[in-house]
Amino acid sequence: KNASKVLSAREKTIICMSTGYGYDRAYKDAEIGEAVGMSSERVRQLRHSVTKKLAAAYSAAASK
């Protein structure tokens, strides 16, 4: 729920597809890239930044 406040729609799609959350399976970076129109390397970079962004958001929420 809080992730929707922190992530853009594209970032949510990437992280959900890569973990399989809300999908029938987890997708590989190349498959996600084809679905959203970017390279697999860019998907990997965004997935990495999303992971950091979520960790920072939840860390801040936990310290309140």
Short mmCIF file of N, CA and C in Angstrom, two decimals:
data_model
loop_
_atom_site.label_atom_id
_atom_site.label_comp_id
_atom_site.label_asym_id
_atom_site.label_seq_id
_atom_site.Cartn_x
_atom_site.Cartn_y
_atom_site.Cartn_z
N LYS A 1 0.83 -1.19 0.00
CA LYS A 1 0.00 0.00 0.00
C LYS A 1 0.87 1.25 0.00
N ASN A 2 1.85 1.31 0.87
CA ASN A 2 2.74 2.46 0.92
C ASN A 2 3.63 2.56 -0.30
N ALA A 3 3.86 1.44 -0.97
CA ALA A 3 4.71 1.45 -2.16
C ALA A 3 4.12 2.32 -3.24
N SER A 4 2.80 2.42 -3.30
CA SER A 4 2.17 3.24 -4.33
C SER A 4 2.48 4.71 -4.14
N LYS A 5 2.83 5.12 -2.94
CA LYS A 5 3.19 6.51 -2.68
C LYS A 5 4.64 6.79 -3.07
N VAL A 6 5.46 5.76 -3.09
CA VAL A 6 6.90 5.91 -3.32
C VAL A 6 7.29 5.64 -4.77
N LEU A 7 6.58 4.73 -5.44
CA LEU A 7 6.98 4.27 -6.77
C LEU A 7 6.08 4.82 -7.88
N SER A 8 6.68 5.00 -9.04
CA SER A 8 5.90 5.37 -10.22
C SER A 8 5.21 4.11 -10.75
N ALA A 9 4.29 4.29 -11.67
CA ALA A 9 3.56 3.15 -12.25
C ALA A 9 4.53 2.20 -12.94
N ARG A 10 5.50 2.72 -13.67
CA ARG A 10 6.46 1.87 -14.37
C ARG A 10 7.32 1.10 -13.38
N GLU A 11 7.74 1.75 -12.29
CA GLU A 11 8.54 1.07 -11.28
C GLU A 11 7.74 -0.04 -10.61
N LYS A 12 6.46 0.21 -10.33
CA LYS A 12 5.60 -0.83 -9.74
C LYS A 12 5.47 -2.02 -10.67
N THR A 13 5.29 -1.74 -11.96
CA THR A 13 5.17 -2.82 -12.94
C THR A 13 6.43 -3.66 -12.96
N ILE A 14 7.58 -3.02 -12.99
CA ILE A 14 8.86 -3.73 -13.05
C ILE A 14 9.06 -4.59 -11.82
N ILE A 15 8.84 -4.04 -10.64
CA ILE A 15 9.09 -4.82 -9.42
C ILE A 15 8.07 -5.94 -9.27
N CYS A 16 6.83 -5.69 -9.65
CA CYS A 16 5.81 -6.75 -9.55
C CYS A 16 6.08 -7.87 -10.55
N MET A 17 6.46 -7.52 -11.78
CA MET A 17 6.75 -8.56 -12.76
C MET A 17 7.99 -9.35 -12.37
N SER A 18 8.99 -8.69 -11.81
CA SER A 18 10.22 -9.40 -11.47
C SER A 18 10.04 -10.34 -10.29
N THR A 19 9.10 -10.02 -9.39
CA THR A 19 8.85 -10.90 -8.25
C THR A 19 7.69 -11.85 -8.49
N GLY A 20 6.88 -11.55 -9.50
CA GLY A 20 5.71 -12.39 -9.78
C GLY A 20 4.49 -11.96 -8.99
N TYR A 21 4.57 -10.88 -8.23
CA TYR A 21 3.45 -10.39 -7.43
C TYR A 21 2.34 -9.88 -8.35
N GLY A 22 1.18 -10.55 -8.32
CA GLY A 22 0.07 -10.18 -9.17
C GLY A 22 0.15 -10.76 -10.58
N TYR A 23 1.14 -11.58 -10.82
CA TYR A 23 1.33 -12.22 -12.12
C TYR A 23 1.39 -13.73 -11.92
N ASP A 24 1.31 -14.48 -13.01
CA ASP A 24 1.32 -15.93 -12.90
C ASP A 24 2.71 -16.50 -12.60
N ARG A 25 3.74 -15.68 -12.79
CA ARG A 25 5.11 -16.13 -12.52
C ARG A 25 6.02 -14.91 -12.45
N ALA A 26 7.27 -15.12 -12.04
CA ALA A 26 8.28 -14.05 -12.06
C ALA A 26 8.88 -13.99 -13.47
N TYR A 27 9.06 -12.80 -13.97
CA TYR A 27 9.59 -12.61 -15.31
C TYR A 27 11.05 -12.21 -15.28
N LYS A 28 11.77 -12.56 -16.33
CA LYS A 28 13.17 -12.18 -16.48
C LYS A 28 13.25 -10.75 -16.98
N ASP A 29 14.39 -10.11 -16.78
CA ASP A 29 14.57 -8.71 -17.18
C ASP A 29 14.29 -8.49 -18.66
N ALA A 30 14.71 -9.40 -19.51
CA ALA A 30 14.47 -9.25 -20.95
C ALA A 30 12.99 -9.28 -21.27
N GLU A 31 12.24 -10.13 -20.59
CA GLU A 31 10.80 -10.21 -20.80
C GLU A 31 10.09 -8.95 -20.32
N ILE A 32 10.53 -8.44 -19.19
CA ILE A 32 9.96 -7.20 -18.67
C ILE A 32 10.27 -6.06 -19.61
N GLY A 33 11.50 -6.02 -20.10
CA GLY A 33 11.91 -4.98 -21.04
C GLY A 33 11.05 -4.96 -22.28
N GLU A 34 10.75 -6.12 -22.81
CA GLU A 34 9.88 -6.20 -23.99
C GLU A 34 8.49 -5.68 -23.67
N ALA A 35 8.00 -6.00 -22.49
CA ALA A 35 6.64 -5.59 -22.10
C ALA A 35 6.51 -4.09 -21.89
N VAL A 36 7.56 -3.46 -21.36
CA VAL A 36 7.48 -2.03 -21.05
C VAL A 36 8.25 -1.15 -22.03
N GLY A 37 8.92 -1.77 -23.00
CA GLY A 37 9.60 -1.01 -24.04
C GLY A 37 10.94 -0.42 -23.66
N MET A 38 11.75 -1.22 -22.99
CA MET A 38 13.12 -0.78 -22.66
C MET A 38 14.06 -1.98 -22.66
N SER A 39 15.33 -1.70 -22.56
CA SER A 39 16.32 -2.78 -22.58
C SER A 39 16.33 -3.53 -21.26
N SER A 40 16.82 -4.75 -21.30
CA SER A 40 16.91 -5.54 -20.08
C SER A 40 17.89 -4.92 -19.10
N GLU A 41 18.92 -4.25 -19.60
CA GLU A 41 19.87 -3.58 -18.71
C GLU A 41 19.20 -2.43 -17.97
N ARG A 42 18.36 -1.68 -18.65
CA ARG A 42 17.65 -0.58 -18.00
C ARG A 42 16.67 -1.11 -16.97
N VAL A 43 16.03 -2.23 -17.27
CA VAL A 43 15.13 -2.86 -16.30
C VAL A 43 15.92 -3.25 -15.07
N ARG A 44 17.09 -3.84 -15.25
CA ARG A 44 17.94 -4.23 -14.11
C ARG A 44 18.30 -3.01 -13.27
N GLN A 45 18.68 -1.91 -13.93
CA GLN A 45 19.04 -0.69 -13.21
C GLN A 45 17.85 -0.15 -12.41
N LEU A 46 16.68 -0.12 -13.03
CA LEU A 46 15.50 0.39 -12.34
C LEU A 46 15.10 -0.52 -11.18
N ARG A 47 15.21 -1.83 -11.38
CA ARG A 47 14.89 -2.77 -10.30
C ARG A 47 15.79 -2.54 -9.11
N HIS A 48 17.07 -2.27 -9.38
CA HIS A 48 18.03 -2.00 -8.32
C HIS A 48 17.67 -0.70 -7.58
N SER A 49 17.32 0.34 -8.33
CA SER A 49 16.97 1.61 -7.69
C SER A 49 15.65 1.51 -6.93
N VAL A 50 14.71 0.73 -7.44
CA VAL A 50 13.43 0.54 -6.74
C VAL A 50 13.67 -0.18 -5.41
N THR A 51 14.53 -1.17 -5.42
CA THR A 51 14.84 -1.90 -4.19
C THR A 51 15.41 -0.95 -3.13
N LYS A 52 16.32 -0.08 -3.54
CA LYS A 52 16.89 0.90 -2.62
C LYS A 52 15.82 1.88 -2.13
N LYS A 53 14.97 2.33 -3.05
CA LYS A 53 13.93 3.29 -2.71
C LYS A 53 12.95 2.70 -1.71
N LEU A 54 12.55 1.45 -1.92
CA LEU A 54 11.62 0.79 -1.00
C LEU A 54 12.26 0.56 0.37
N ALA A 55 13.52 0.17 0.37
CA ALA A 55 14.23 -0.07 1.63
C ALA A 55 14.31 1.24 2.43
N ALA A 56 14.60 2.34 1.77
CA ALA A 56 14.69 3.63 2.45
C ALA A 56 13.32 4.06 2.99
N ALA A 57 12.28 3.84 2.20
CA ALA A 57 10.92 4.23 2.63
C ALA A 57 10.47 3.41 3.83
N TYR A 58 10.71 2.11 3.82
CA TYR A 58 10.29 1.28 4.92
C TYR A 58 11.16 1.48 6.15
N SER A 59 12.40 1.81 5.96
CA SER A 59 13.28 2.11 7.07
C SER A 59 12.81 3.38 7.78
N ALA A 60 12.45 4.38 6.98
CA ALA A 60 11.95 5.64 7.55
C ALA A 60 10.63 5.42 8.26
N ALA A 61 9.76 4.59 7.69
CA ALA A 61 8.46 4.32 8.32
C ALA A 61 8.63 3.53 9.62
N ALA A 62 9.60 2.65 9.66
CA ALA A 62 9.82 1.83 10.85
C ALA A 62 10.41 2.66 12.00
N SER A 63 11.12 3.72 11.67
CA SER A 63 11.75 4.52 12.72
C SER A 63 10.80 5.57 13.32
N LYS A 64 9.60 5.67 12.76
CA LYS A 64 8.63 6.65 13.29
C LYS A 64 7.95 6.14 14.52
#
